[in-house]
PDB file of C-alpha atoms in Angstrom:
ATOM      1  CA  UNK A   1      12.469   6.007  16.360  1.00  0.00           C
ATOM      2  CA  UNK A   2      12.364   6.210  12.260  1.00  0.00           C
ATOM      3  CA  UNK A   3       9.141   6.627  10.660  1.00  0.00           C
ATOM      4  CA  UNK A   4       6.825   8.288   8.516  1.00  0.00           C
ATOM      5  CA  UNK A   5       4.260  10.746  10.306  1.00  0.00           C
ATOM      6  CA  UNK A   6       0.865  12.085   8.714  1.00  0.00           C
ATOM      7  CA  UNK A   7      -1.148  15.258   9.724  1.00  0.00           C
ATOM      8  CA  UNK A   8      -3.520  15.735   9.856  1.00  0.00           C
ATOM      9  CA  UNK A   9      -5.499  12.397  11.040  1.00  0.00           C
ATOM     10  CA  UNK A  10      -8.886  13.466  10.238  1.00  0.00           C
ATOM     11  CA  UNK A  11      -9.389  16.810   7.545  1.00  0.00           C
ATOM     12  CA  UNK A  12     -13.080  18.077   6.846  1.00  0.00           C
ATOM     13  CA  UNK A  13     -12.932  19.716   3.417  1.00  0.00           C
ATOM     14  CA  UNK A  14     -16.086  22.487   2.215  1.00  0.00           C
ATOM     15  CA  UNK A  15     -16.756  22.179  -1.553  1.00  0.00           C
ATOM     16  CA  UNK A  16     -14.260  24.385  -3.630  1.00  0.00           C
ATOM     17  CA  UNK A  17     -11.283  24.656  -1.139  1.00  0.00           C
ATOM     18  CA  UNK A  18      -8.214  23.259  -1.442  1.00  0.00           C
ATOM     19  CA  UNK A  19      -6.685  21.290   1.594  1.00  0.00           C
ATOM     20  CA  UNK A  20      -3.026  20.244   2.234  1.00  0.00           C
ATOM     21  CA  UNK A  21      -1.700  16.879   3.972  1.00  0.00           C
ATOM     22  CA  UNK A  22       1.063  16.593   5.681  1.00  0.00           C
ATOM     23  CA  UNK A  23       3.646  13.836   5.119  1.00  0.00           C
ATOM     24  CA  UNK A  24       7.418  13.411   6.857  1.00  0.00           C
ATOM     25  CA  UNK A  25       9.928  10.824   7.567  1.00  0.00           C
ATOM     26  CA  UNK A  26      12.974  10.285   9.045  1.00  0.00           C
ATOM     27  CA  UNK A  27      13.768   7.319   7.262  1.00  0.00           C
ATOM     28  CA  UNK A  28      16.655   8.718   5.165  1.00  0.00           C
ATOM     29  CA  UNK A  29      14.766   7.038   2.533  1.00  0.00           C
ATOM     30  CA  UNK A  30      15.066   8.591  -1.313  1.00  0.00           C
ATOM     31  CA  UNK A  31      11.491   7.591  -2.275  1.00  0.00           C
ATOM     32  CA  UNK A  32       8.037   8.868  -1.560  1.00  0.00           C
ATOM     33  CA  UNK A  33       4.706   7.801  -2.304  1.00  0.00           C
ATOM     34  CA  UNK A  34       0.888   9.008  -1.864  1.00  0.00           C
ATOM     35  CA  UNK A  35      -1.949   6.238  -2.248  1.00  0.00           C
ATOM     36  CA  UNK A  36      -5.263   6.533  -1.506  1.00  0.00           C
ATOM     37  CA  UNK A  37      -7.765   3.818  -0.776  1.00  0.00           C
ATOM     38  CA  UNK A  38     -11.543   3.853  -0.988  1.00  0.00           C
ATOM     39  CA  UNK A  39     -13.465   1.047   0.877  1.00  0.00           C
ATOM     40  CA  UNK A  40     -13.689  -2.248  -1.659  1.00  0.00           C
ATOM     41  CA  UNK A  41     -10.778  -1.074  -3.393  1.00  0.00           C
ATOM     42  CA  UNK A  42      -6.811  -1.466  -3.412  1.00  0.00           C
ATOM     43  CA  UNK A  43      -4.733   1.182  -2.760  1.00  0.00           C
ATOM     44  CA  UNK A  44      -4.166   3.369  -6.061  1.00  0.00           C
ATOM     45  CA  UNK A  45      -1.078   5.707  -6.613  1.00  0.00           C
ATOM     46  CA  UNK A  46      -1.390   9.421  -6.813  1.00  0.00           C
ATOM     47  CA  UNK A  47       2.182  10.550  -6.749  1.00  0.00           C
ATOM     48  CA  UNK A  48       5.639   9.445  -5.821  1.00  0.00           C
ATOM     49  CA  UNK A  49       9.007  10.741  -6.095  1.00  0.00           C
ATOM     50  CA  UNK A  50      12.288   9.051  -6.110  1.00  0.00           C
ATOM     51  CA  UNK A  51      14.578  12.332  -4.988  1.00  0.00           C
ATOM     52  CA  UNK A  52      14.468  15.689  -3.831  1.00  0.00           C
ATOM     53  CA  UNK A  53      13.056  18.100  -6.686  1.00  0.00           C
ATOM     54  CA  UNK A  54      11.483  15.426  -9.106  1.00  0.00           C
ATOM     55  CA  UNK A  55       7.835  13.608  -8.939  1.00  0.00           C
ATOM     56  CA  UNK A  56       5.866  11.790 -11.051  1.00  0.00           C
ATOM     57  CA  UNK A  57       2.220  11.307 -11.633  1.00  0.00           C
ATOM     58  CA  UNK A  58       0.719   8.215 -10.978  1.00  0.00           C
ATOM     59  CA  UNK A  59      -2.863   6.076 -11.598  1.00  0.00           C
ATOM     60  CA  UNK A  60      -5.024   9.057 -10.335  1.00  0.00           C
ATOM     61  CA  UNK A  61      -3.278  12.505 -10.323  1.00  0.00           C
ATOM     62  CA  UNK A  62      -6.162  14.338 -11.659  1.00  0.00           C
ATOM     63  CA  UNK A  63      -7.511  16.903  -8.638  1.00  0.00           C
ATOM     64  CA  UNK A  64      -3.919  16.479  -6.657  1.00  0.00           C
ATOM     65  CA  UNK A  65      -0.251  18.649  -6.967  1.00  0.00           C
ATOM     66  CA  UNK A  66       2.606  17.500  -5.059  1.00  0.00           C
ATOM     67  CA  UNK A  67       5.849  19.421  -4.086  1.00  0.00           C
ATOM     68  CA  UNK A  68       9.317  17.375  -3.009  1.00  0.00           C
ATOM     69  CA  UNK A  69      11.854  20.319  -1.956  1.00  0.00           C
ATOM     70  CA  UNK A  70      12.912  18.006   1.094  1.00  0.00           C
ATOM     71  CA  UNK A  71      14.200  15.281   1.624  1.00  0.00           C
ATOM     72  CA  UNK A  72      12.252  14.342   4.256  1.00  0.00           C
ATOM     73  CA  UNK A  73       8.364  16.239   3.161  1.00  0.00           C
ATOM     74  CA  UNK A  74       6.500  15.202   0.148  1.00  0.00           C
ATOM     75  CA  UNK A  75       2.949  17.265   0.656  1.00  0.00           C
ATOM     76  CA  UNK A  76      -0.531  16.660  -1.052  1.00  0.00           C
ATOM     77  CA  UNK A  77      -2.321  19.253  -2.018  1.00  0.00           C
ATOM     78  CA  UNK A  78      -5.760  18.247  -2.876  1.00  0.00           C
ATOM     79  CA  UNK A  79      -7.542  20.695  -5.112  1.00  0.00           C
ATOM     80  CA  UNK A  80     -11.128  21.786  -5.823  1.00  0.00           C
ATOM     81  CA  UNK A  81     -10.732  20.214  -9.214  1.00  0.00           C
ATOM     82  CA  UNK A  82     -10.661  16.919  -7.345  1.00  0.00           C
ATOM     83  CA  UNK A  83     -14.253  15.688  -7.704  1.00  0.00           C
ATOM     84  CA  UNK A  84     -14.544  13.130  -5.088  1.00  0.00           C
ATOM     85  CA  UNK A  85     -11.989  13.427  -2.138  1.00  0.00           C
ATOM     86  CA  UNK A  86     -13.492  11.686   0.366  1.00  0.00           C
ATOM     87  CA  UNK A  87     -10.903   8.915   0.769  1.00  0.00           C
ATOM     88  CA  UNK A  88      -8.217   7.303   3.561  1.00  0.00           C
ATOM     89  CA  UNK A  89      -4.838   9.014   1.983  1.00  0.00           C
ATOM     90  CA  UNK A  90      -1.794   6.824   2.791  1.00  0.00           C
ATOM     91  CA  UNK A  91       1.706   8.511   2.465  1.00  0.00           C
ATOM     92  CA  UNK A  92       4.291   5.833   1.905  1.00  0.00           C
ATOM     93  CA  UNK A  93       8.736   5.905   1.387  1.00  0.00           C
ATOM     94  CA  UNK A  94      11.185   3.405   0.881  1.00  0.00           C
ATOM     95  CA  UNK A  95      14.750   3.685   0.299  1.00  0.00           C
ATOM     96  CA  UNK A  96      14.703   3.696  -3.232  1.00  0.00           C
ATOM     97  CA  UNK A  97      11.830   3.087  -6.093  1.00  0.00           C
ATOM     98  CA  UNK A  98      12.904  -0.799  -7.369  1.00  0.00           C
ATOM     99  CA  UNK A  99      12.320  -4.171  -5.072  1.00  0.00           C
ATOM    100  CA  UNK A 100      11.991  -2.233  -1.768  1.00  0.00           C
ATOM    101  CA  UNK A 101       8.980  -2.845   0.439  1.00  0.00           C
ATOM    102  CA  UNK A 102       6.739   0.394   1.521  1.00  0.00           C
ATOM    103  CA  UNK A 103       6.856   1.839   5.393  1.00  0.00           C
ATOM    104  CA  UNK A 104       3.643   3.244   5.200  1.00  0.00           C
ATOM    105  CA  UNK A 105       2.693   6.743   7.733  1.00  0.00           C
ATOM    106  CA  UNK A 106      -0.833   6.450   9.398  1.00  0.00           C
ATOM    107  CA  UNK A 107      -3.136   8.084   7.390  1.00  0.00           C
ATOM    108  CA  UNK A 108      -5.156  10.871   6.665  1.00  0.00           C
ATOM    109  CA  UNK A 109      -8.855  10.304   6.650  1.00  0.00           C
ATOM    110  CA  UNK A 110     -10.530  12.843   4.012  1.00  0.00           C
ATOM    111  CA  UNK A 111     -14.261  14.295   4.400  1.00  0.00           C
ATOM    112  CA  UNK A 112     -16.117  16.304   2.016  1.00  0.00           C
ATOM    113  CA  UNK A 113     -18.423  18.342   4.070  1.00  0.00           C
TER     114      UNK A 113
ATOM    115  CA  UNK B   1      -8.764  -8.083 -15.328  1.00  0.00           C
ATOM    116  CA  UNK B   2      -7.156  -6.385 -12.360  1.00  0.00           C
ATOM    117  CA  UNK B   3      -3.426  -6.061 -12.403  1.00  0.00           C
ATOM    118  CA  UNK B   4      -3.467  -7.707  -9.053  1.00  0.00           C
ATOM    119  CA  UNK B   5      -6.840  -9.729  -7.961  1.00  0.00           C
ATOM    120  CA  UNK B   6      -7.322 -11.600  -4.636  1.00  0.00           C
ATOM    121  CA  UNK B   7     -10.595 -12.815  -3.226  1.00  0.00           C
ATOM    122  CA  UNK B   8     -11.911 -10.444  -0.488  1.00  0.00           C
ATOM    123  CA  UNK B   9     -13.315 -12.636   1.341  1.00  0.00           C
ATOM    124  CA  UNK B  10     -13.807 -12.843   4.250  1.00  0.00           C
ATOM    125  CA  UNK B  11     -11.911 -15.865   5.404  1.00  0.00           C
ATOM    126  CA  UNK B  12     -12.900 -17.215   8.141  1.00  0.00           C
ATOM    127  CA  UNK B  13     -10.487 -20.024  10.857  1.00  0.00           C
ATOM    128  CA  UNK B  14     -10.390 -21.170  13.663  1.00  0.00           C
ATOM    129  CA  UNK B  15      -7.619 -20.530  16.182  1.00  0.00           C
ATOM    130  CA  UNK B  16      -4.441 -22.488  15.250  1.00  0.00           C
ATOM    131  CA  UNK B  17      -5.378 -23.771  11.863  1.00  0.00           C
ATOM    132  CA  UNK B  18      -4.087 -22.484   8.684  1.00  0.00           C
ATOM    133  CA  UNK B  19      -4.869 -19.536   6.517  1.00  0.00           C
ATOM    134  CA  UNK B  20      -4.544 -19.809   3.273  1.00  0.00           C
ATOM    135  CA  UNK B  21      -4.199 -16.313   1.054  1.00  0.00           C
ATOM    136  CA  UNK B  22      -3.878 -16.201  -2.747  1.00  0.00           C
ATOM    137  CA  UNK B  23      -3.010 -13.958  -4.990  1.00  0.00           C
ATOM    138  CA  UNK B  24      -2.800 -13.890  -9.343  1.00  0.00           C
ATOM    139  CA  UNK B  25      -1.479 -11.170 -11.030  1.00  0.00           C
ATOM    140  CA  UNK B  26      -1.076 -10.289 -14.923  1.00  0.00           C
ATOM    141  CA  UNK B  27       2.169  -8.619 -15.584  1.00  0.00           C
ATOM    142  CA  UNK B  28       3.524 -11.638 -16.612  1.00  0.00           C
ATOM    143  CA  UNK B  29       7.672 -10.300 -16.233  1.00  0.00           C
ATOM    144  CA  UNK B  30       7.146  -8.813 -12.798  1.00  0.00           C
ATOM    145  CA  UNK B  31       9.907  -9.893 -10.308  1.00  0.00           C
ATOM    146  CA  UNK B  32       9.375  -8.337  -6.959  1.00  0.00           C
ATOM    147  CA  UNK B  33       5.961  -9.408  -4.759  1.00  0.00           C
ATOM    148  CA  UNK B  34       4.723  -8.699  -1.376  1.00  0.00           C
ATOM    149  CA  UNK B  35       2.247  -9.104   1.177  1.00  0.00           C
ATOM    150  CA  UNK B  36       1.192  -6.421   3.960  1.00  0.00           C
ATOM    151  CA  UNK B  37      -1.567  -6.571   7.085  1.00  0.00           C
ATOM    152  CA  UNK B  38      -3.659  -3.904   7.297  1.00  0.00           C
ATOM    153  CA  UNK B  39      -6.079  -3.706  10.292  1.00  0.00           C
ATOM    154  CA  UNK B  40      -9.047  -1.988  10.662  1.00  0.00           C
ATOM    155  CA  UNK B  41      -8.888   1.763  10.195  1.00  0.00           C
ATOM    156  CA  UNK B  42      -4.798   1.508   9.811  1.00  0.00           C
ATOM    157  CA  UNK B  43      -2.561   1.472   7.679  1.00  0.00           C
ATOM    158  CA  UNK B  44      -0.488  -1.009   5.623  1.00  0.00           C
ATOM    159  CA  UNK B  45       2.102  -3.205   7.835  1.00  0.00           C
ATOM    160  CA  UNK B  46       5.086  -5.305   5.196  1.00  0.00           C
ATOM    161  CA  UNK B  47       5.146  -8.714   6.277  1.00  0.00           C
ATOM    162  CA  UNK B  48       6.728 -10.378   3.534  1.00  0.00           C
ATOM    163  CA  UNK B  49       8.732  -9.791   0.549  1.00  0.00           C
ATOM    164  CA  UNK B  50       9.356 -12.467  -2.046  1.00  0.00           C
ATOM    165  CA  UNK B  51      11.335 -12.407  -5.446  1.00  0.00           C
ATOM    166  CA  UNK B  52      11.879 -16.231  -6.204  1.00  0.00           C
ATOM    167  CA  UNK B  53      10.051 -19.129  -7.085  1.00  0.00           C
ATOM    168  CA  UNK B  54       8.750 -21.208  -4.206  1.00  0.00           C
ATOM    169  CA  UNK B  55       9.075 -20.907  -0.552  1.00  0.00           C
ATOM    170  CA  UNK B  56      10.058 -18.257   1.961  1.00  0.00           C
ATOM    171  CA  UNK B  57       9.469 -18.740   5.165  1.00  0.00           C
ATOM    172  CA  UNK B  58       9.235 -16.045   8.675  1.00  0.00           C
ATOM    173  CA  UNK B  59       7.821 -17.132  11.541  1.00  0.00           C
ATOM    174  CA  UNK B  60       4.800 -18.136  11.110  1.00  0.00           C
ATOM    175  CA  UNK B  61       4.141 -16.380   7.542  1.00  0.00           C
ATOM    176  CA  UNK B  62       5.273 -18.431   4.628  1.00  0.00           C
ATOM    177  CA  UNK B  63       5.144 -16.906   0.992  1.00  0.00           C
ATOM    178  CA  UNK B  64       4.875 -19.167  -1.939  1.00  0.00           C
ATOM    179  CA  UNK B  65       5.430 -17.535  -5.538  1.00  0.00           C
ATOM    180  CA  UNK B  66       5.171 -19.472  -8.673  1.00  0.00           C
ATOM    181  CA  UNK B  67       5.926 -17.292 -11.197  1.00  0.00           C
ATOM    182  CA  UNK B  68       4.534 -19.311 -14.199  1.00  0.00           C
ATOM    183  CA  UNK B  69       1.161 -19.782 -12.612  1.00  0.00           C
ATOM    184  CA  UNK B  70       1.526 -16.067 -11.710  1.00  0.00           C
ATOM    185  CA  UNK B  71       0.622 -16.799  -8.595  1.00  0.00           C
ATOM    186  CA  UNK B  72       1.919 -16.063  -5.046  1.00  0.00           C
ATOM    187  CA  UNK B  73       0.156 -17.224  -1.603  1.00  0.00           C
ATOM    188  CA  UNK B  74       0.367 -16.843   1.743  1.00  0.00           C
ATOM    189  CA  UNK B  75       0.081 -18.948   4.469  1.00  0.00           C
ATOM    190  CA  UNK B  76      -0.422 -18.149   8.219  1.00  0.00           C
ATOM    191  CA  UNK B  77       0.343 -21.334  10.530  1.00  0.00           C
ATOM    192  CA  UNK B  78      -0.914 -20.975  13.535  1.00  0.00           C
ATOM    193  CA  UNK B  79      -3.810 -18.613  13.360  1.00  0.00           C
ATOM    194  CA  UNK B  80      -4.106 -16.093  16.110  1.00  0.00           C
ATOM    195  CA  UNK B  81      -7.164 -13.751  16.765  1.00  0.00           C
ATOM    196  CA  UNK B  82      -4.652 -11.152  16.457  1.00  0.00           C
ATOM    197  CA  UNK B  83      -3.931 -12.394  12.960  1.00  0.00           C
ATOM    198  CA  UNK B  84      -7.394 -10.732  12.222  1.00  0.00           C
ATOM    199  CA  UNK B  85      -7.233  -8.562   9.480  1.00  0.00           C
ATOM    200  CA  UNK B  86      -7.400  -7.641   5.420  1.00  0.00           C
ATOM    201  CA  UNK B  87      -3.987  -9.133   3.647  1.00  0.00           C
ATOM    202  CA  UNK B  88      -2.867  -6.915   0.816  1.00  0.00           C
ATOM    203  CA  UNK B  89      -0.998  -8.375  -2.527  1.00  0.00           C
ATOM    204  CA  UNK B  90       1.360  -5.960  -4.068  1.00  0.00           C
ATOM    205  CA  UNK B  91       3.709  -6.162  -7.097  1.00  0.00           C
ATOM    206  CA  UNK B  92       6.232  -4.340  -8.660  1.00  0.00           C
ATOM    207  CA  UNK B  93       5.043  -2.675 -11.831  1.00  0.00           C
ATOM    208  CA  UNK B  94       7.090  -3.168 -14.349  1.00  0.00           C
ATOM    209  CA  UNK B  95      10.318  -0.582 -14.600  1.00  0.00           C
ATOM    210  CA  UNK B  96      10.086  -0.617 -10.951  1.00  0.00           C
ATOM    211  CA  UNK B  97       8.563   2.134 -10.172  1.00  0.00           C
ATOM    212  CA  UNK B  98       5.397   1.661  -8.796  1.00  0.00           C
ATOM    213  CA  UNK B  99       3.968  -1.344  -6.995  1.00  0.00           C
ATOM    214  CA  UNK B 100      -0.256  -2.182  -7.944  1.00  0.00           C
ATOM    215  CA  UNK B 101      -1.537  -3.681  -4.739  1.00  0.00           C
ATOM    216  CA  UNK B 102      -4.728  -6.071  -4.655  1.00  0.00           C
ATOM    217  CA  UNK B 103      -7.908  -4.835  -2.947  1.00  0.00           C
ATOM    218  CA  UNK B 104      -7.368  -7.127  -0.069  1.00  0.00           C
ATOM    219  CA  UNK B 105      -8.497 -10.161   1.552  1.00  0.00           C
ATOM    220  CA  UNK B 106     -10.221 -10.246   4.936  1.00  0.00           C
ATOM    221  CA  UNK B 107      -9.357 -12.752   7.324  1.00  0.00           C
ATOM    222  CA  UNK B 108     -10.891 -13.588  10.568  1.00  0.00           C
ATOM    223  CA  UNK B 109      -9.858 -15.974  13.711  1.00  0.00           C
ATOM    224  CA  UNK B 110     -11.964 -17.600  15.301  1.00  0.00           C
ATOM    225  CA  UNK B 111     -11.228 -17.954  19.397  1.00  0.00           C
TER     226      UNK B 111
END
C-alpha cells in the first residue's frame, strides 16, 4: 500500500545536539512538506519542496535544514540553533504544490531532554 | 487576525444529531479549502476538499464555502462517537504553495 512513513515515532533530544527525522513515501507524489504542531496551535510549515533538488523555507525555518535528493525522502534535520523543539513533527506530500489535498505520515513526537 | 480561525471548542452532540464546524479565513482571493480529522495523538486525515461556492456533499460530510462571507463549514449528519475528534480548516495560500491550516476544533459525541 502507498503512503508516507515517519521514523522515528518518539526522538529524545539532549540540549545542543542535532537530531534527524525520517520521512518517505511511495506516493509518486512531486511535493513534500514538514509541519509541526504544538498543542493549542495549527499546524505551521517548516519546509516543503515541490521536486527533487529544490526546497523552500516556510513560516518557521529558523533551527531546521532540509535535504530533497530523492524523490521519495525529504529529511529534517533539527539543529541546536532550534530553541524550542519539543513539538509533534508531521511530514506531509501531495502530487503537486497547487489545489491538492495533503496525505499526511504519522508523526514524530519531539522531546527535549 | 489568524489567516485561518475556527473556534476550538469543544463541541459537544449527541449521537445522530448534527455537527456544525465553521471556519473564516482572510485571504480574501484564496480558491482551494479543506477540512481534515485529526484524532488524538494522530495525524491529519483529508476528508473534504472544496473549491466552489456552496455545497459539496460525501457521505455524511457536507462542505459549504461561501466565498464572499469567507467562510466555509462543515457539517457531520449523523454524528457517530467515532466522529470524535479535532476538525482542521486549511486553505491554499495564495500562489499555491502552501496551505495555513486553523488550530482546530474539537468535537465530541455523545453515546
Amino acid at each position: 500500500d502507498g503512503g508516507i512513513t515517519q521514523s522515528p515515532k518518539y526522538l529524545f533530544r539532549k540540549e545542543g545536539q542535532n537530531v534527524t527525522l525520517s520521512c518517505e513515501q511511495n506516493l509518486n507524489h512531486d511535493a513534500m512538506y514538514w509541519y509541526r504542531q504544538d498543542p493549542g496551535q495549527g499546524l505551521r510549515l517548516i519546509y516543503y519542496s515541490q521536486i527533487v533538488n529544490d526546497f523552500q523555507k516556510g513560516d518557521i525555518a529558523e533551527g531546521y535544514s532540509v535535504s530533497r535528493e530523492k524523490k521519495e525522502s525529504f529529511p529534517l534535520t533539527v539543529t541546536s540553533a532550534q530553541k524550542n523543539p519539543t513539538a509533534f513533527y508531521l511530514c506531509a506530500s501531495s502530487l503537486r504544490t497547487g489545489d491538492y489535498g495533503y496525505t499526511f505520515g504519522s508523526g514524530t513526537r519531539l522531546t527535549v531532554v | 487576525q489568524k489567516e485561518v480561525e475556527q473556534n476550538s471548542g469543544p463541541l459537544s452532540v449527541p449521537e445522530g444529531a448534527i455537527a456544525s464546524l465553521n471556519c473564516t479565513y482572510s485571504d480574501r482571493v484564496s480558491q482551494s479549502f479543506f477540512w481534515y480529522r485529526q484524532y488524538s495523538g494522530k495525524s491529519p486525515e483529508l476528508i473534504m476538499s472544496i473549491y466552489s461556492n456552496g455545497d459539496k456533499e460525501d457521505g455524511r460530510f457536507t462542505a459549504q464555502l461561501n466565498k464572499a462571507s469567507q467562510y466555509v463549514s462543515l457539517l457531520i449528519r449523523d454524528s457517530q462517537p467515532s466522529d470524535s475528534a479535532t476538525y482542521l480548516c486549511a486553505v491554499l495560500h495564495t500562489g499555491g504553495f502552501k496551505t495555513i491550516f486553523g488550530a482546530g476544533t474539537r468535537l465530541f459525541v455523545k453515546a
